[in-house]
DNA sequence: GATCTTCAAAGATCAGATTTATTGCCGTCC
DNA sequence: GGACGGCAATAAATCTGATCTTTGAAGATC
């Protein structure tokens, strides 16, 4: 984000810089498969190749161990663990995978997960949301409508994310609330991957409104059903857009403005 | 330095003993609320109170930071983070909460979560399970039937856990698969907390069989519906047992055998 | 009273030494 | 020939003391 950012600010969180760097680099290498399961390193090789002291490399390795990416054994070294041992819900790990080659697979995985839990969370929200939360959801829907009309996809995305995050927190279950970041990623991925029509489906927005209404009125079954429709529509729209994109030159590398028809 | 320790074997998994001890102790204190959000410690106080060197306390703190339990800032020290910042999906954190005073709340939270995702996972499993996985699910159901008849709750629990874990892995979505441990805890908590009737509901077992059948035949809607019934029945049975238990002396502390009627 | 400067506290990092558990190897014994 | 037991090398785990860097707050300046 903001690649050409000349921020004079010393960055918001540059606390333990080196450890973070090493952690990030190692984590991404593992996630990318550059260090496959079973690969072995030594602490010495780590601090040598990153030019840091043992303290730093050690702490990075500890955190990777806590995430389940590696195990460390005496006399053997640091062994990369099989994927089945990974804490796939760790936000850092999710980010690494979204930034890497596995982006599409990870988004697919997250979408499927979302399909499972969001309707249930909507049902709970209908039972537990405070009036303020219900109002915030309604406000988010209103913003979605406005931004859809303005064809401002970014602003639409923001409102959409706000809607879902508010709903998840309103479920009163902290674990659903903790999944808000994950839904953010799914929604953002859809928008930024050309898997979203230029003007969002009005029906989809109406269903969001329906969820907000059901939450306000305390009708769990209705909230759940409407959320289920939202998910189904999203999957459907995504499939349609993917088919549409597949029939045209890949927009990934150099999006030639000439080939873009109208929506933008 | 093994003062009065005659242990012949050095324990199966005593890798980084000290770090793990400090991590565990600190984590549990935070989870228990002994160190509330906003509380501040210094590294020095940590290694002083646990009698370890800076390296050890520092690494423990790093891991806690990665879990979102604390943040560390220069000149300030180590600050306990509010619960909203915690990585509530971290297995270690879940275990701490299950072992502490919050056990019931955590189980409730996990149960709600499970209600959301398990039906969806069952649907996916119906689309993706290998014949071996489908067979394993059927075998687990068969074991459940046998153990229910034998009134062996522990063995029943094991088969039940095996059924759900297999189904989650068979969903083909690694994030669902990673939730198997969580479901294990929910099921175990139910059994070990006297929230489970001495002989399991035959209907519940039949629904498990239905899921297994639907998975084998590749019928997602049926699998999902049957799983939904399982969840609903579990919630129902649990509520009934809780009401039943509430009407009798708490079995927690000293289970007086006299007051136990028949089922055991 | 607001801004600037200085200082000290506390983590971050480094570096060297020491301890301890593992593992592969080798020799011995059955 | 294979199993058991001791040996030594190895790499992590831990300790320790020192230095660097950031930053909150007290004090000085206007």
XYZ file of C-alpha atoms (C1' of nucleotides) in Angstrom:
588
model
C 0.000 0.000 0.000
C 1.273 3.433 -0.900
C 4.461 2.286 -2.593
C 5.689 5.765 -3.407
C 4.869 7.052 0.023
C 7.371 9.669 1.208
C 6.002 9.500 4.728
C 7.997 11.757 6.993
C 6.418 9.882 9.865
C 8.744 7.273 11.341
C 6.179 4.582 10.601
C 3.490 3.803 13.131
C 4.926 0.604 14.549
C 8.642 0.173 14.094
C 9.240 -1.328 17.483
C 11.392 -4.415 17.221
C 12.337 -3.786 13.669
C 14.908 -6.480 13.104
C 13.017 -9.282 14.694
C 9.975 -8.352 12.675
C 11.995 -8.287 9.483
C 13.496 -11.690 10.048
C 10.174 -13.128 11.131
C 8.469 -11.766 8.084
C 11.149 -12.918 5.684
C 11.322 -16.415 7.119
C 7.557 -16.719 7.346
C 7.075 -15.727 3.751
C 9.748 -18.110 2.575
C 8.046 -20.963 4.350
C 4.599 -20.012 3.125
C 5.868 -19.652 -0.420
C 7.282 -23.146 -0.313
C 10.808 -21.899 -0.679
C 11.405 -23.732 2.581
C 9.228 -26.826 2.209
C 8.032 -29.006 5.045
C 10.920 -30.990 6.407
C 13.552 -28.452 5.422
C 16.099 -27.891 8.143
C 17.982 -24.765 9.069
C 20.182 -23.908 11.970
C 19.928 -20.814 14.081
C 23.416 -19.958 12.979
C 22.448 -20.027 9.329
C 19.508 -17.766 10.076
C 21.414 -15.063 11.868
C 24.199 -15.336 9.351
C 21.958 -14.890 6.333
C 20.027 -12.005 7.831
C 22.974 -10.376 9.525
C 21.442 -10.226 12.968
C 22.458 -11.513 16.331
C 21.295 -14.763 17.800
C 18.843 -13.020 20.107
C 16.967 -11.638 17.160
C 16.918 -14.749 15.036
C 16.035 -16.798 18.048
C 13.040 -14.695 18.903
C 11.819 -14.763 15.334
C 12.103 -18.527 15.369
C 10.215 -18.704 18.649
C 7.299 -16.828 17.160
C 7.312 -19.012 14.073
C 7.243 -21.963 16.400
C 4.245 -20.545 18.231
C 2.497 -20.252 14.884
C 3.216 -23.890 14.193
C 5.342 -23.199 11.144
C 8.500 -24.748 12.525
C 9.776 -26.870 15.342
C 13.156 -26.592 16.895
C 15.060 -29.531 18.283
C 18.466 -29.858 19.743
C 21.133 -31.463 17.723
C 18.869 -31.262 14.689
C 18.052 -27.641 14.081
C 14.954 -25.835 12.952
C 12.597 -27.991 10.937
C 9.781 -26.649 8.814
C 6.513 -28.252 9.873
C 3.920 -29.717 7.512
C 1.023 -27.459 6.703
C -1.302 -29.501 8.836
C 0.492 -28.200 11.920
C 0.122 -24.546 11.030
C -2.145 -22.229 12.977
C -4.026 -21.259 9.867
C -6.094 -18.722 11.788
C -3.100 -16.626 12.736
C -3.648 -13.217 11.128
C -0.007 -12.914 10.217
C -0.014 -16.237 8.456
C -3.167 -15.328 6.571
C -1.572 -12.108 5.428
C 1.536 -13.880 4.196
C -0.531 -16.277 2.193
C -2.662 -13.537 0.756
C 0.451 -11.662 -0.312
C 2.049 -14.680 -1.906
C 1.374 -17.064 -4.716
C -1.346 -18.754 -2.759
C -3.528 -15.693 -2.785
C -6.340 -17.232 -4.776
C -6.409 -20.470 -2.860
C -6.395 -18.607 0.430
C -9.216 -16.365 -0.684
C -11.179 -19.411 -1.754
C -10.583 -21.040 1.615
C -11.608 -17.903 3.438
C -14.713 -17.516 1.308
C -15.843 -21.008 2.117
C -15.263 -20.396 5.766
C -17.187 -17.188 5.644
C -20.078 -18.944 3.983
C -20.246 -21.190 6.999
C -20.119 -18.785 9.851
C -21.579 -15.496 8.698
C -25.211 -16.626 8.571
C -24.908 -18.055 12.052
C -23.318 -14.859 13.304
C -26.129 -12.843 11.750
C -28.626 -14.949 13.639
C -26.836 -14.297 16.912
C -26.581 -10.611 16.128
C -30.337 -10.480 15.766
C -30.605 -11.769 19.313
C -27.913 -9.633 20.880
C -27.152 -6.479 18.936
C -27.473 -3.224 20.822
C -29.630 -0.504 19.233
C -26.408 1.346 18.418
C -25.005 -1.648 16.585
C -28.226 -2.131 14.653
C -28.158 1.533 13.725
C -24.532 1.279 12.599
C -25.453 -1.610 10.354
C -28.319 0.370 8.843
C -25.990 3.313 8.301
C -23.483 1.091 6.546
C -26.193 -0.191 4.212
C -27.191 3.368 3.467
C -23.582 4.203 2.567
C -23.413 1.128 0.379
C -26.416 2.351 -1.558
C -24.911 5.799 -2.045
C -21.516 4.533 -3.116
C -22.984 1.958 -5.463
C -24.901 4.723 -7.176
C -21.706 6.778 -7.372
C -19.891 3.719 -8.743
C -17.156 4.279 -6.193
C -16.050 0.704 -5.616
C -13.515 1.579 -2.933
C -15.997 3.508 -0.852
C -18.535 0.778 -1.420
C -16.017 -1.760 -0.159
C -15.402 0.267 2.972
C -19.102 0.449 3.771
C -19.516 -3.235 3.038
C -16.659 -4.115 5.365
C -18.096 -1.881 8.045
C -21.444 -3.626 7.724
C -19.998 -7.081 8.140
C -17.601 -6.151 10.917
C -20.362 -4.487 12.896
C -22.574 -7.501 12.460
C -19.869 -9.896 13.588
C -19.082 -7.887 16.684
C -22.794 -7.541 17.386
C -23.066 -11.314 17.440
C -21.767 -11.047 20.971
C -19.386 -13.918 20.339
C -15.822 -12.750 20.437
C -14.679 -15.488 18.102
C -17.070 -14.345 15.416
C -15.888 -10.827 16.101
C -12.304 -11.918 15.585
C -13.217 -13.134 12.118
C -14.019 -9.623 10.959
C -10.523 -9.093 9.603
C -10.876 -12.247 7.588
C -14.119 -11.078 5.999
C -12.447 -7.750 5.262
C -9.852 -9.615 3.281
C -12.401 -11.609 1.351
C -14.367 -8.530 0.413
C -11.245 -6.555 -0.460
C -9.904 -9.428 -2.498
C -13.091 -9.585 -4.481
C -13.013 -5.879 -5.252
C -9.332 -5.694 -6.053
C -9.288 -8.806 -8.155
C -11.825 -7.727 -10.694
C -14.300 -10.173 -9.314
C -16.794 -7.485 -8.551
C -19.121 -5.893 -11.113
C -18.626 -2.179 -11.544
C -22.018 -1.486 -10.113
C -22.970 -3.845 -7.337
C -26.086 -5.900 -7.581
C -28.989 -3.853 -6.150
C -30.495 -7.053 -4.891
C -27.400 -7.739 -2.830
C -27.687 -4.346 -1.207
C -31.327 -4.978 -0.489
C -30.387 -8.190 1.281
C -27.905 -6.301 3.400
C -30.757 -3.986 4.328
C -32.836 -7.018 5.140
C -30.184 -8.312 7.514
C -29.976 -4.920 9.197
C -33.746 -4.832 9.541
C -33.932 -8.329 10.950
C -31.190 -7.509 13.435
C -32.992 -4.395 14.558
C -36.237 -6.290 15.001
C -34.587 -9.235 16.656
C -35.526 -11.822 14.069
C -32.692 -14.352 13.924
C -34.172 -16.638 11.290
C -34.703 -13.757 8.883
C -31.259 -12.337 9.512
C -29.678 -15.696 8.889
C -31.651 -16.310 5.713
C -30.840 -12.907 4.272
C -27.164 -13.338 5.081
C -27.243 -16.685 3.365
C -28.604 -15.010 0.258
C -25.822 -12.423 0.395
C -23.217 -15.151 0.473
C -24.855 -17.094 -2.328
C -25.087 -14.005 -4.488
C -21.453 -13.174 -3.831
C -20.350 -16.635 -4.898
C -22.542 -16.380 -7.930
C -21.344 -12.920 -8.977
C -17.776 -14.008 -8.414
C -18.218 -17.035 -10.631
C -19.800 -14.939 -13.330
C -17.064 -12.313 -13.191
C -14.370 -14.949 -13.219
C -15.886 -16.444 -16.355
C -16.163 -12.978 -17.839
C -12.544 -12.140 -17.003
C -11.333 -15.472 -18.297
C -12.732 -14.638 -21.704
C -10.635 -11.489 -21.862
C -6.928 -10.652 -21.483
C -5.690 -11.000 -17.940
C -6.006 -7.643 -16.181
C -3.292 -8.498 -13.735
C -0.053 -7.215 -15.203
C -0.628 -4.217 -17.454
C -4.263 -3.163 -17.504
C -4.408 -1.637 -20.957
C -7.008 1.124 -20.664
C -7.997 0.559 -24.299
C -9.417 -2.862 -23.621
C -11.490 -1.702 -20.695
C -14.977 -1.213 -22.050
C -16.866 1.175 -19.822
C -17.010 0.272 -16.205
C -14.002 1.492 -14.228
C 20.174 -29.212 39.036
C 17.620 -31.811 39.947
C 17.256 -31.405 43.672
C 14.658 -33.931 44.720
C 13.880 -35.192 41.266
C 14.349 -38.905 40.852
C 12.608 -39.008 37.467
C 14.455 -41.442 35.277
C 13.059 -40.172 32.013
C 13.429 -36.456 31.312
C 9.766 -36.210 30.256
C 8.715 -36.741 26.653
C 8.503 -33.125 25.590
C 10.744 -30.995 27.739
C 12.244 -28.961 24.944
C 12.482 -25.355 25.989
C 11.276 -25.998 29.441
C 11.850 -22.644 31.051
C 10.447 -20.526 28.291
C 7.384 -22.718 28.148
C 6.909 -22.473 31.890
C 7.133 -18.712 31.947
C 4.928 -18.398 28.891
C 2.333 -20.645 30.393
C 2.370 -18.956 33.767
C 2.155 -15.468 32.332
C -0.496 -16.453 29.817
C -2.681 -18.001 32.438
C -2.336 -15.008 34.720
C -3.454 -12.716 31.938
C -6.313 -14.955 30.906
C -7.448 -15.307 34.481
C -7.605 -11.553 34.847
C -4.876 -11.554 37.455
C -3.106 -9.215 35.067
C -5.958 -7.138 33.656
C -5.839 -5.156 30.435
C -3.655 -2.145 30.917
C -1.495 -3.713 33.591
C 2.178 -3.009 33.080
C 5.166 -5.126 33.895
C 8.798 -4.832 33.050
C 10.997 -7.505 31.611
C 13.094 -7.246 34.725
C 10.144 -7.977 36.961
C 9.316 -11.013 34.860
C 12.688 -12.643 34.955
C 13.034 -11.753 38.606
C 9.748 -13.312 39.626
C 10.294 -16.477 37.630
C 13.984 -16.759 38.308
C 15.065 -16.975 34.705
C 17.380 -14.978 32.536
C 16.367 -12.179 30.248
C 16.591 -14.384 27.170
C 13.950 -16.676 28.516
C 11.530 -14.069 29.773
C 12.031 -12.065 26.635
C 11.142 -14.969 24.389
C 8.088 -15.772 26.427
C 6.998 -12.183 26.121
C 7.586 -12.229 22.380
C 5.280 -15.167 21.981
C 2.633 -13.540 24.131
C 2.970 -10.510 21.913
C 2.453 -12.628 18.823
C -0.722 -13.935 20.413
C -1.913 -10.401 20.936
C -2.005 -10.697 24.713
C 0.539 -7.986 25.370
C 2.417 -5.199 23.698
C 5.849 -4.053 24.585
C 7.048 -0.487 24.349
C 10.283 1.146 25.251
C 10.407 3.250 28.312
C 7.006 1.891 29.302
C 7.288 -1.837 29.643
C 5.012 -4.701 28.844
C 1.355 -3.772 28.730
C -1.483 -6.267 28.839
C -3.726 -5.768 25.812
C -7.521 -5.601 25.909
C -9.281 -8.810 25.048
C -10.357 -7.433 21.700
C -6.744 -7.620 20.547
C -6.284 -11.257 21.452
C -5.894 -13.960 18.815
C -8.795 -15.906 20.199
C -8.198 -18.739 17.755
C -4.765 -19.530 19.108
C -4.958 -23.086 20.439
C -2.808 -22.219 23.401
C -5.039 -19.354 24.381
C -8.124 -21.526 24.034
C -6.570 -24.127 26.285
C -5.722 -21.556 28.943
C -9.258 -20.292 28.949
C -10.688 -23.765 29.097
C -8.475 -24.560 32.056
C -9.350 -21.402 33.922
C -12.381 -19.780 35.415
C -13.724 -18.910 32.017
C -14.222 -22.499 31.075
C -17.966 -22.303 30.725
C -17.976 -19.061 28.765
C -15.304 -20.389 26.446
C -17.221 -23.591 25.866
C -20.335 -21.584 25.132
C -18.425 -19.426 22.666
C -16.939 -22.466 20.989
C -20.310 -24.180 20.811
C -21.844 -21.210 19.054
C -18.979 -21.125 16.636
C -19.323 -24.800 15.958
C -23.002 -24.388 15.266
C -22.067 -21.992 12.528
C -19.397 -23.807 10.671
C -19.995 -27.513 11.089
C -23.050 -27.759 8.834
C -21.207 -25.881 6.118
C -18.203 -28.140 6.509
C -20.453 -31.186 6.256
C -21.801 -29.849 2.992
C -18.321 -29.442 1.596
C -17.327 -32.875 2.817
C -20.176 -34.349 0.823
C -18.648 -32.806 -2.264
C -15.039 -33.650 -1.593
C -14.587 -36.560 0.785
C -12.542 -39.456 -0.488
C -14.082 -42.920 -0.229
C -11.652 -43.626 2.595
C -12.810 -40.588 4.512
C -16.447 -41.503 4.002
C -15.685 -45.004 5.230
C -13.875 -43.642 8.276
C -16.919 -41.564 9.134
C -19.177 -44.584 8.809
C -16.821 -46.582 11.000
C -16.889 -43.861 13.636
C -20.683 -43.927 13.657
C -20.600 -47.658 14.063
C -18.295 -47.283 17.062
C -20.582 -44.662 18.518
C -23.463 -47.094 18.339
C -21.482 -49.823 20.052
C -20.165 -47.602 22.817
C -23.528 -46.030 23.444
C -24.974 -49.466 23.952
C -22.099 -50.287 26.292
C -22.717 -46.991 28.105
C -19.027 -46.240 27.861
C -19.104 -42.459 27.647
C -15.383 -42.046 27.202
C -15.206 -44.432 24.285
C -18.323 -42.856 22.856
C -16.647 -39.461 23.085
C -13.594 -40.738 21.258
C -15.681 -42.096 18.401
C -17.706 -38.915 18.275
C -14.564 -36.804 18.088
C -13.171 -39.033 15.391
C -16.350 -38.636 13.374
C -16.282 -34.866 13.505
C -12.552 -34.553 12.926
C -12.732 -36.796 9.895
C -15.629 -34.828 8.504
C -13.841 -31.519 8.996
C -10.696 -32.736 7.290
C -12.782 -34.239 4.525
C -14.266 -30.827 3.840
C -11.090 -30.188 1.919
C -10.787 -26.776 3.517
C -7.786 -26.610 5.769
C -9.349 -23.951 7.955
C -12.277 -26.188 8.725
C -9.803 -28.945 9.352
C -7.964 -26.758 11.811
C -11.141 -26.380 13.818
C -11.198 -30.067 14.668
C -9.352 -29.497 17.920
C -11.930 -26.961 18.891
C -14.789 -29.372 18.291
C -12.893 -31.963 20.302
C -12.900 -29.579 23.218
C -16.592 -28.863 22.914
C -17.481 -32.535 22.833
C -15.109 -33.377 25.652
C -16.394 -30.504 27.723
C -19.925 -31.741 27.322
C -19.031 -35.235 28.418
C -16.833 -34.243 31.306
C -19.158 -31.596 32.603
C -22.126 -33.799 33.197
C -23.914 -32.224 30.300
C -24.309 -35.496 28.537
C -26.969 -38.094 29.309
C -25.579 -41.446 30.383
C -26.869 -43.082 27.284
C -26.683 -40.874 24.225
C -29.772 -40.062 22.267
C -30.263 -42.783 19.609
C -31.697 -40.169 17.318
C -28.458 -38.199 17.513
C -26.498 -41.250 16.476
C -28.876 -41.838 13.615
C -28.251 -38.311 12.410
C -24.535 -38.926 12.492
C -25.193 -41.949 10.318
C -27.230 -39.755 8.041
C -24.332 -37.335 7.642
C -21.988 -40.202 6.872
C -24.430 -41.557 4.295
C -24.922 -38.184 2.662
C -21.168 -37.693 2.488
C -20.693 -41.072 0.906
C -23.393 -40.388 -1.672
C -22.209 -36.858 -2.320
C -25.370 -35.098 -1.174
C -24.322 -31.781 0.360
C -27.778 -30.505 1.250
C -28.617 -33.682 3.134
C -25.278 -33.707 4.929
C -25.709 -30.125 5.978
C -29.267 -30.641 7.183
C -28.379 -33.698 9.219
C -25.415 -31.922 10.778
C -27.693 -29.060 11.679
C -29.963 -31.477 13.470
C -26.993 -32.887 15.379
C -26.043 -29.449 16.574
C -29.584 -28.560 17.535
C -29.993 -31.790 19.453
C -26.728 -31.216 21.270
C -27.788 -27.753 22.356
C -31.112 -29.147 23.421
C -29.674 -32.056 25.377
C -27.175 -29.758 26.993
C -29.897 -27.355 28.103
C -31.924 -30.203 29.502
C -28.986 -31.661 31.372
C -28.010 -28.271 32.726
C -31.501 -27.792 34.075
C -31.387 -31.294 35.505
C -27.998 -30.693 37.149
C -29.087 -27.328 38.488
C -31.863 -29.018 40.396
C -29.345 -31.216 42.181
C -26.185 -30.646 44.245
C -23.258 -29.505 42.183
C -21.212 -32.528 41.128
C -18.058 -30.460 40.828
C -16.351 -30.567 44.215
C -17.137 -33.701 46.159
C -19.440 -36.006 44.222
C -21.172 -37.712 47.079
C -21.930 -41.191 45.754
C -25.069 -41.326 47.875
C -26.798 -38.630 45.873
C -25.998 -40.177 42.513
C -29.137 -41.992 41.423
C -28.338 -44.535 38.776
C -26.758 -43.246 35.625
C -22.989 -42.935 35.874
C 1.463 28.780 29.769
C 3.382 26.704 25.831
C 7.348 24.916 23.683
C 11.916 23.148 23.857
C 15.757 20.573 26.015
C 17.676 17.235 28.711
C 17.704 13.024 31.230
C 16.881 8.595 32.553
C 14.159 4.318 32.217
C 13.250 0.318 29.715
C 13.281 -2.425 25.853
C 16.246 -3.931 21.666
C 20.311 -5.763 20.113
C 24.756 -7.687 20.342
C 28.366 -10.963 21.636
C 30.658 -14.540 24.175
C 30.458 -18.242 27.287
C 28.313 -22.223 29.329
C 24.955 -25.915 29.869
C 22.244 -29.654 28.232
C 19.881 -32.790 25.436
C 20.250 -35.619 21.150
C 21.778 -38.433 17.885
C 24.680 -41.042 15.227
C 28.552 -44.017 15.777
C 31.225 -47.579 17.477
C 32.510 -51.213 20.306
C 31.027 -54.917 23.143
C 28.180 -58.628 24.456
C 24.704 -62.180 23.742
C 24.359 -60.894 13.115
C 21.822 -57.979 15.933
C 20.864 -55.605 20.275
C 22.495 -52.946 24.009
C 25.396 -49.362 26.097
C 28.799 -45.848 26.252
C 31.049 -41.823 23.735
C 31.637 -37.731 21.476
C 30.054 -34.186 18.430
C 26.494 -30.950 17.578
C 23.131 -27.514 17.944
C 19.779 -25.561 20.668
C 18.887 -23.542 25.409
C 20.314 -20.583 28.785
C 22.977 -17.197 31.164
C 25.427 -12.861 31.387
C 27.147 -8.282 30.808
C 27.433 -4.584 27.854
C 25.794 -1.077 24.541
C 22.312 1.230 21.638
C 17.899 3.386 20.835
C 13.637 5.096 21.779
C 10.638 7.782 24.424
C 7.974 9.610 28.465
C 8.464 13.063 31.615
C 10.672 16.493 34.359
C 12.736 20.841 34.118
C 14.269 24.997 31.660
C 13.412 28.765 28.640
C 10.774 32.221 26.511
